[in-house]
Short mmCIF file of C-alpha atoms in Angstrom, two decimals:
data_model
loop_
_atom_site.label_atom_id
_atom_site.label_comp_id
_atom_site.label_asym_id
_atom_site.label_seq_id
_atom_site.Cartn_x
_atom_site.Cartn_y
_atom_site.Cartn_z
CA UNK A 24 0.00 0.00 0.00
CA UNK A 25 1.27 3.45 -0.89
CA UNK A 26 2.20 5.91 1.85
CA UNK A 27 1.00 9.50 1.62
CA UNK A 28 3.23 12.05 3.31
CA UNK A 29 1.37 15.12 2.03
CA UNK A 30 -1.70 16.03 0.04
CA UNK A 31 -1.01 18.26 -2.96
CA UNK A 32 -3.45 20.36 -4.92
CA UNK A 33 -3.29 22.19 -8.24
CA UNK A 34 -5.83 24.08 -10.27
CA UNK A 35 -6.00 26.50 -13.20
CA UNK A 36 -6.74 30.24 -12.77
CA UNK A 37 -10.47 29.78 -13.38
CA UNK A 38 -13.62 29.20 -11.30
CA UNK A 39 -13.24 25.90 -9.44
CA UNK A 40 -15.00 24.66 -6.32
CA UNK A 41 -11.77 23.00 -5.16
CA UNK A 42 -9.99 26.34 -5.47
CA UNK A 43 -12.70 27.95 -3.34
CA UNK A 44 -12.39 25.14 -0.79
CA UNK A 45 -8.68 25.87 -0.58
CA UNK A 46 -9.13 29.65 -0.24
CA UNK A 47 -11.83 29.15 2.40
CA UNK A 48 -9.39 27.03 4.41
CA UNK A 49 -11.46 23.87 4.22
CA UNK A 50 -8.81 21.71 2.52
CA UNK A 51 -6.25 22.58 5.18
CA UNK A 52 -8.84 21.84 7.86
CA UNK A 53 -9.45 18.44 6.30
CA UNK A 54 -5.89 17.38 5.49
CA UNK A 55 -3.57 19.58 7.51
CA UNK A 56 -1.26 21.79 5.46
CA UNK A 57 -2.00 21.12 1.78
CA UNK A 58 0.81 21.65 -0.71
CA UNK A 59 -0.07 23.84 -3.69
CA UNK A 60 1.82 23.35 -6.94
CA UNK A 61 1.34 27.03 -7.81
CA UNK A 62 3.63 27.80 -4.85
CA UNK A 63 6.17 25.05 -5.58
CA UNK A 64 9.48 24.97 -7.41
CA UNK A 65 9.73 23.80 -11.03
CA UNK A 66 10.39 20.12 -10.31
CA UNK A 67 7.15 19.75 -8.36
CA UNK A 68 5.17 22.26 -10.44
CA UNK A 69 5.75 20.14 -13.54
CA UNK A 70 3.33 17.60 -12.09
CA UNK A 71 0.48 20.01 -12.95
CA UNK A 72 1.03 18.72 -16.49
CA UNK A 73 2.20 15.12 -16.04
CA UNK A 74 0.28 14.21 -12.83
CA UNK A 75 3.10 11.94 -11.64
CA UNK A 76 2.76 12.90 -7.98
CA UNK A 77 1.05 10.38 -5.74
CA UNK A 78 -0.80 12.73 -3.38
CA UNK A 79 -1.99 15.17 -6.07
CA UNK A 80 -5.54 16.34 -6.76
CA UNK A 81 -5.89 18.36 -9.97
CA UNK A 82 -8.82 20.46 -11.18
CA UNK A 83 -7.80 22.03 -14.44
CA UNK A 84 -7.90 21.98 -18.20
CA UNK A 85 -8.65 18.71 -19.94
CA UNK A 86 -5.86 18.96 -22.53
CA UNK A 87 -3.02 18.31 -20.02
CA UNK A 88 -5.14 15.75 -18.18
CA UNK A 89 -5.98 13.79 -21.32
CA UNK A 90 -2.45 14.13 -22.71
CA UNK A 91 -0.98 12.76 -19.49
CA UNK A 92 -3.42 9.86 -19.44
CA UNK A 93 -2.64 9.08 -23.10
CA UNK A 94 1.06 8.90 -22.20
CA UNK A 95 0.48 6.41 -19.40
CA UNK A 96 -0.03 8.60 -16.33
CA UNK A 97 -1.75 6.62 -13.58
CA UNK A 98 -4.75 8.87 -13.04
CA UNK A 99 -8.48 8.48 -12.50
CA UNK A 100 -11.21 10.91 -13.43
CA UNK A 101 -13.36 11.70 -10.36
CA UNK A 102 -15.41 14.69 -11.51
CA UNK A 103 -16.25 17.07 -14.37
CA UNK A 104 -17.44 20.66 -14.27
CA UNK A 105 -18.71 22.96 -17.02
CA UNK A 106 -18.31 26.72 -16.63
CA UNK A 107 -18.84 29.18 -19.49
CA UNK A 108 -15.79 31.45 -19.80
CA UNK A 109 -16.51 34.00 -22.53
CA UNK A 110 -15.23 31.89 -25.40
CA UNK A 111 -15.14 34.36 -28.29
CA UNK A 112 -13.59 35.15 -31.63
CA UNK A 113 -12.22 38.70 -31.61
CA UNK A 114 -11.53 40.97 -34.55
CA UNK A 115 -10.57 44.60 -35.14
CA UNK A 116 -13.60 46.91 -35.30
CA UNK A 117 -12.79 48.02 -38.85
CA UNK A 118 -12.44 44.44 -40.15
CA UNK A 119 -16.02 44.17 -41.37
CA UNK A 120 -16.27 40.72 -39.77
CA UNK A 121 -19.51 40.67 -37.77
CA UNK A 122 -20.27 36.97 -37.56
CA UNK A 123 -19.04 33.49 -38.31
CA UNK A 124 -19.68 33.78 -42.06
CA UNK A 125 -17.31 36.73 -42.21
CA UNK A 126 -14.42 34.50 -41.18
CA UNK A 127 -14.19 32.99 -44.67
CA UNK A 128 -10.72 33.84 -45.96
CA UNK A 129 -9.60 35.31 -42.64
CA UNK A 130 -6.11 34.98 -41.17
CA UNK A 131 -6.57 33.38 -37.75
CA UNK A 132 -3.99 33.23 -34.96
CA UNK A 133 -2.80 29.77 -33.93
CA UNK A 134 -0.25 29.35 -31.11
CA UNK A 135 2.72 27.18 -32.02
CA UNK A 136 3.49 23.80 -30.48
CA UNK A 137 5.10 23.80 -27.04
CA UNK A 138 7.77 21.35 -25.87
CA UNK A 139 5.13 18.78 -24.87
CA UNK A 140 1.60 17.89 -25.89
CA UNK A 141 0.25 18.84 -22.45
CA UNK A 142 1.87 22.28 -22.57
CA UNK A 143 0.46 22.86 -26.06
CA UNK A 144 -3.01 23.49 -24.63
CA UNK A 145 -3.17 27.09 -26.01
CA UNK A 146 -2.86 25.68 -29.53
CA UNK A 147 -5.52 23.08 -28.83
CA UNK A 148 -7.86 25.71 -27.38
CA UNK A 149 -7.51 28.01 -30.36
CA UNK A 150 -7.97 25.22 -32.88
CA UNK A 151 -11.11 23.81 -31.27
CA UNK A 152 -12.55 27.25 -30.56
CA UNK A 153 -12.12 28.27 -34.17
CA UNK A 154 -13.73 25.02 -35.32
CA UNK A 155 -16.77 25.79 -33.17
CA UNK A 156 -17.05 29.29 -34.60
CA UNK A 157 -16.65 28.18 -38.21
CA UNK A 158 -19.30 25.49 -37.81
CA UNK A 159 -21.90 28.17 -37.13
CA UNK A 160 -21.59 29.24 -40.77
CA UNK A 161 -20.97 25.81 -42.27
CA UNK A 162 -17.27 26.61 -42.73
CA UNK A 163 -14.23 24.42 -42.09
CA UNK A 164 -10.52 24.91 -41.53
CA UNK A 165 -10.09 24.89 -45.32
CA UNK A 166 -11.94 28.22 -45.46
CA UNK A 167 -9.41 30.12 -43.33
CA UNK A 168 -5.65 30.63 -43.11
CA UNK A 169 -3.91 29.90 -39.84
CA UNK A 170 -1.00 32.14 -38.85
CA UNK A 171 1.28 30.70 -36.17
CA UNK A 172 1.91 33.02 -33.24
CA UNK A 173 4.16 32.66 -30.24
CA UNK A 174 3.17 30.00 -27.71
CA UNK A 175 2.97 31.69 -24.28
CA UNK A 176 4.99 30.41 -21.34
CA UNK A 177 3.01 27.86 -19.31
CA UNK A 178 5.00 27.76 -16.06
CA UNK A 179 2.80 26.92 -13.07
CA UNK A 180 4.87 27.18 -9.88
CA UNK A 181 6.92 29.97 -8.37
CA UNK A 182 8.69 30.53 -11.69
CA UNK A 183 5.40 31.56 -13.25
CA UNK A 184 4.03 33.55 -10.30
CA UNK A 185 3.03 37.06 -11.25
CA UNK A 186 3.50 36.37 -14.96
CA UNK A 187 0.39 37.34 -16.86
CA UNK A 188 1.40 37.89 -20.45
CA UNK A 189 -0.75 38.84 -23.39
CA UNK A 190 -3.22 36.26 -24.68
CA UNK A 191 -1.59 34.60 -27.73
CA UNK A 192 -2.58 36.37 -30.92
CA UNK A 193 -3.84 39.63 -29.43
CA UNK A 194 -0.60 41.46 -30.17
CA UNK A 195 -0.73 40.22 -33.76
CA UNK A 196 -4.40 41.21 -34.01
CA UNK A 197 -3.63 44.74 -32.86
CA UNK A 198 -0.72 44.93 -35.33
CA UNK A 199 -2.87 43.79 -38.25
CA UNK A 200 -0.90 40.58 -38.73
CA UNK A 201 -3.99 38.41 -38.20
CA UNK A 202 -7.69 39.09 -38.68
CA UNK A 203 -9.15 37.05 -35.83
CA UNK A 204 -8.14 35.35 -32.59
CA UNK A 205 -9.84 32.90 -30.24
CA UNK A 206 -9.94 33.99 -26.59
CA UNK A 207 -11.55 32.99 -23.33
CA UNK A 208 -11.57 34.12 -19.71
CA UNK A 209 -11.25 37.29 -17.68
CA UNK A 210 -7.68 38.25 -18.56
CA UNK A 211 -8.35 38.04 -22.28
CA UNK A 212 -11.51 40.14 -21.85
CA UNK A 213 -9.46 42.90 -20.22
CA UNK A 214 -6.69 42.69 -22.81
CA UNK A 215 -9.21 42.75 -25.65
CA UNK A 216 -10.70 45.92 -24.25
CA UNK A 217 -7.24 47.48 -24.02
CA UNK A 218 -6.60 47.03 -27.76
CA UNK A 219 -10.15 47.91 -28.82
CA UNK A 220 -11.00 44.46 -30.19
CA UNK A 221 -14.64 43.49 -30.75
CA UNK A 222 -16.51 40.19 -30.60
CA UNK A 223 -17.26 38.66 -33.99
CA UNK A 224 -18.53 35.32 -32.64
CA UNK A 225 -19.78 34.72 -29.09
CA UNK A 226 -19.41 30.97 -28.72
CA UNK A 227 -21.17 30.99 -25.35
CA UNK A 228 -24.34 32.16 -27.10
CA UNK A 229 -24.58 29.06 -29.26
CA UNK A 230 -27.23 26.61 -28.02
CA UNK A 231 -25.36 23.38 -28.77
CA UNK A 232 -22.77 22.75 -26.03
CA UNK A 233 -20.75 20.58 -28.43
CA UNK A 234 -19.71 23.72 -30.29
CA UNK A 235 -18.25 25.03 -27.01
CA UNK A 236 -16.30 21.92 -26.00
CA UNK A 237 -12.74 22.99 -25.24
CA UNK A 238 -9.95 22.80 -22.68
CA UNK A 239 -12.18 23.96 -19.80
CA UNK A 240 -15.51 22.65 -21.02
CA UNK A 241 -15.74 20.16 -19.48
CA UNK A 242 -13.01 20.59 -16.86
CA UNK A 243 -11.83 17.38 -15.14
CA UNK A 244 -10.89 16.65 -11.55
CA UNK A 245 -8.26 13.92 -11.52
CA UNK A 246 -6.30 12.00 -8.90
CA UNK A 247 -3.46 9.49 -8.91
CA UNK A 248 -5.01 6.03 -9.22
CA UNK A 249 -2.85 4.62 -6.39
CA UNK A 250 -4.16 7.29 -4.04
CA UNK A 251 -7.71 6.28 -4.94
CA UNK A 252 -6.99 2.57 -4.62
CA UNK A 253 -5.08 2.73 -1.35
CA UNK A 254 -6.67 5.75 0.37
CA UNK A 255 -10.20 6.13 -1.02
CA UNK A 256 -11.37 8.00 2.08
CA UNK A 257 -8.94 10.83 1.29
CA UNK A 258 -10.44 11.15 -2.18
CA UNK A 259 -13.97 11.20 -0.77
CA UNK A 260 -12.93 13.83 1.76
CA UNK A 261 -11.49 16.05 -0.99
CA UNK A 262 -14.67 15.78 -3.04
CA UNK A 263 -16.84 16.43 0.01
CA UNK A 264 -15.06 19.73 0.62
CA UNK A 265 -15.31 20.55 -3.09
CA UNK A 266 -19.08 19.96 -3.08
CA UNK A 267 -19.38 21.95 0.14
CA UNK A 268 -17.57 24.88 -1.51
CA UNK A 269 -19.83 24.64 -4.57
CA UNK A 270 -22.85 24.86 -2.27
CA UNK A 271 -21.32 27.89 -0.58
CA UNK A 272 -20.58 29.57 -3.93
CA UNK A 273 -24.22 29.28 -5.02
CA UNK A 274 -25.20 31.81 -2.34
CA UNK A 275 -22.12 34.04 -2.35
CA UNK A 276 -21.71 35.55 -5.82
CA UNK A 277 -19.83 38.68 -4.80
CA UNK A 278 -17.37 36.75 -2.65
CA UNK A 279 -16.79 34.29 -5.51
CA UNK A 280 -16.07 37.18 -7.85
CA UNK A 281 -13.56 38.52 -5.35
CA UNK A 282 -11.75 35.19 -5.26
CA UNK A 283 -11.76 35.07 -9.07
CA UNK A 284 -10.15 38.48 -9.37
CA UNK A 285 -7.20 37.08 -7.45
CA UNK A 286 -7.22 33.70 -9.23
CA UNK A 287 -7.37 35.16 -12.74
CA UNK A 288 -5.22 38.24 -11.96
CA UNK A 289 -8.01 40.34 -13.41
CA UNK A 290 -10.15 43.26 -12.38
CA UNK A 291 -13.82 43.21 -11.48
CA UNK A 292 -14.88 44.20 -15.00
CA UNK A 293 -12.94 41.35 -16.62
CA UNK A 294 -14.40 38.81 -14.20
CA UNK A 295 -17.94 40.10 -14.77
CA UNK A 296 -17.46 39.93 -18.55
CA UNK A 297 -16.06 36.41 -18.59
CA UNK A 298 -18.26 34.78 -15.96
CA UNK A 299 -21.84 35.70 -16.67
CA UNK A 300 -25.28 34.71 -15.53
CA UNK A 301 -25.54 32.14 -12.75
CA UNK A 302 -22.10 30.61 -13.25
CA UNK A 303 -21.57 30.53 -9.48
CA UNK A 304 -24.47 28.08 -9.16
CA UNK A 305 -22.88 25.52 -11.46
CA UNK A 306 -19.52 24.73 -9.85
CA UNK A 307 -20.60 21.27 -8.66
CA UNK A 308 -18.71 18.40 -10.32
CA UNK A 309 -20.52 15.38 -11.68
CA UNK A 310 -19.84 12.40 -13.91
CA UNK A 311 -23.14 12.43 -15.75
CA UNK A 312 -23.38 10.69 -19.13
CA UNK A 313 -23.85 14.11 -20.75
CA UNK A 314 -20.58 15.49 -19.45
CA UNK A 315 -18.68 12.30 -20.16
CA UNK A 316 -19.96 12.40 -23.75
CA UNK A 317 -18.79 16.01 -24.08
CA UNK A 318 -15.35 15.02 -22.79
CA UNK A 319 -15.28 12.29 -25.45
CA UNK A 320 -15.90 14.97 -28.08
CA UNK A 321 -12.82 16.81 -26.83
CA UNK A 322 -10.78 13.61 -26.61
CA UNK A 323 -11.60 12.68 -30.20
CA UNK A 324 -10.66 16.16 -31.43
CA UNK A 325 -7.35 16.11 -29.57
CA UNK A 326 -6.52 12.64 -30.89
CA UNK A 327 -7.18 13.61 -34.51
CA UNK A 328 -5.05 16.75 -34.25
CA UNK A 329 -2.03 15.18 -32.59
CA UNK A 330 -2.44 16.31 -28.97
CA UNK A 331 -2.68 12.76 -27.57
CA UNK A 332 -0.08 10.00 -27.76
CA UNK A 333 -2.82 7.33 -27.84
CA UNK A 334 -6.56 6.97 -27.48
CA UNK A 335 -8.12 7.32 -24.02
CA UNK A 336 -10.99 5.18 -22.75
CA UNK A 337 -12.99 7.91 -21.01
CA UNK A 338 -15.55 5.53 -19.51
CA UNK A 339 -12.79 3.33 -18.11
CA UNK A 340 -10.94 6.38 -16.81
CA UNK A 341 -13.92 7.58 -14.78
CA UNK A 342 -14.36 6.43 -11.18
CA UNK A 343 -17.92 7.16 -10.06
CA UNK A 344 -17.87 5.83 -6.51
CA UNK A 345 -15.92 8.61 -4.72
CA UNK A 346 -18.23 11.41 -5.90
CA UNK A 347 -21.34 9.39 -5.04
CA UNK A 348 -19.97 8.71 -1.57
CA UNK A 349 -18.98 12.35 -1.12
CA UNK A 350 -22.53 13.42 -1.98
CA UNK A 351 -23.90 11.01 0.57
CA UNK A 352 -21.44 12.18 3.22
CA UNK A 353 -22.30 15.83 2.63
CA UNK A 354 -26.00 14.99 2.66
CA UNK A 355 -25.64 13.35 6.04
CA UNK A 356 -23.88 16.44 7.34
CA UNK A 357 -26.38 18.90 5.88
CA UNK A 358 -29.60 16.90 6.04
CA UNK A 359 -30.18 17.31 2.27
CA UNK A 360 -30.99 14.26 0.07
CA UNK A 361 -28.14 12.43 -1.65
CA UNK A 362 -28.16 11.10 -5.21
CA UNK A 363 -27.21 7.66 -6.43
CA UNK A 364 -24.56 7.13 -9.14
CA UNK A 365 -26.07 7.67 -12.58
CA UNK A 366 -29.00 9.60 -11.11
CA UNK A 367 -27.11 12.64 -9.93
CA UNK A 368 -28.04 16.04 -11.40
CA UNK A 369 -25.37 18.48 -12.51
CA UNK A 370 -26.73 20.96 -9.98
CA UNK A 371 -28.25 20.62 -6.55
CA UNK A 372 -31.73 21.59 -5.34
CA UNK A 373 -32.32 25.31 -5.44
CA UNK A 374 -29.77 25.92 -8.19
CA UNK A 375 -30.44 27.09 -11.72
CA UNK A 376 -29.96 24.27 -14.25
CA UNK A 377 -27.61 26.42 -16.33
CA UNK A 378 -24.62 24.31 -15.34
CA UNK A 379 -25.95 20.99 -16.66
CA UNK A 380 -24.57 21.33 -20.14
CA UNK A 381 -23.07 24.74 -19.74
CA UNK A 382 -25.93 26.73 -21.22
CA UNK A 383 -25.90 30.43 -20.41
CA UNK A 384 -27.59 31.39 -17.19
CA UNK A 385 -29.60 34.53 -16.65
CA UNK A 386 -30.84 36.53 -13.73
CA UNK A 387 -27.47 37.47 -12.22
CA UNK A 388 -26.31 41.03 -11.77
CA UNK A 389 -23.10 40.22 -13.68
CA UNK A 390 -22.36 42.66 -16.46
CA UNK A 391 -22.86 41.21 -19.93
CA UNK A 392 -20.87 42.65 -22.85
CA UNK A 393 -22.51 43.69 -26.07
CA UNK A 394 -23.23 40.95 -28.58
CA UNK A 395 -21.40 40.06 -31.78
CA UNK A 396 -19.70 42.96 -33.51
CA UNK A 397 -19.82 45.23 -30.46
CA UNK A 398 -17.08 46.46 -28.21
CA UNK A 399 -16.18 44.39 -25.18
#
């Protein structure tokens, strides 16, 4: 049986219930002092991408998680979330491009390959985001010209602390070297505003979630398979605190936004632009058939375009029992009903169903930018 000296945690700078649980102090209460890869040196921080650290829980983009699994990393999938993050195609206001059809013949930014498949997630994001936008007008990659742009640094630990460079392609867009660029998230919303870019295609507005499948949609929670096999109670405890934080977030929008400003290194306006509607009500992970199917869409895309070393059996990767047990444990603590595996909703009672397949929520006070063709 494996011995665990310390629990480690890593996440991406995006809305995550596990990140909230950490900031609220609940993970440290549960496990003692939790190590955070974002605060670690480069040798440990690398495990954000390869997941070869026994005591590690990771909630982050699916490209590194799937790439690691395809290369033999001993991980299990224990949850999936879906949070809309302002996935958009930006153009210059004078471009004349006001929708997906206008992208025909456009020069579109595409980050270059990084040193590994996992670190090439910006390229994967751009490629899949552009595919989703083009599909709205019946276009394909053959209808546009990709222009390679610099791949941004993807350091996670102390070496990357405080580094918040420009979203790849925005500099080239401002300089007129490309006509369009895929973006997502709060930082890109702020940087787009700084250069005067406008939204040509709002991917979040499309009704079919398959057109919005990308690195963070759905976003996996993974764990080393030996940790799950030898210490399942630790995994259940982590998920219990994650679900507890998701419950807390549903009733604390302004506090969640405050945490996100720090997580994303963005201002209030960028956070409000990127995370709209009732996003804070949909942070609960699940392993529903719908979300697993959406992850398979991403897996297939990554495999076809060279981001995976081998195919990944998503159904075999998923471990349903820990999340089901965590729900039951939290239900016992709170007095709310639990849900059985396969019957669980993607949101809990009293929450808006916007998080189920990532459809846009409404009714929040979050600022919403103008629609396609308008300034952000």
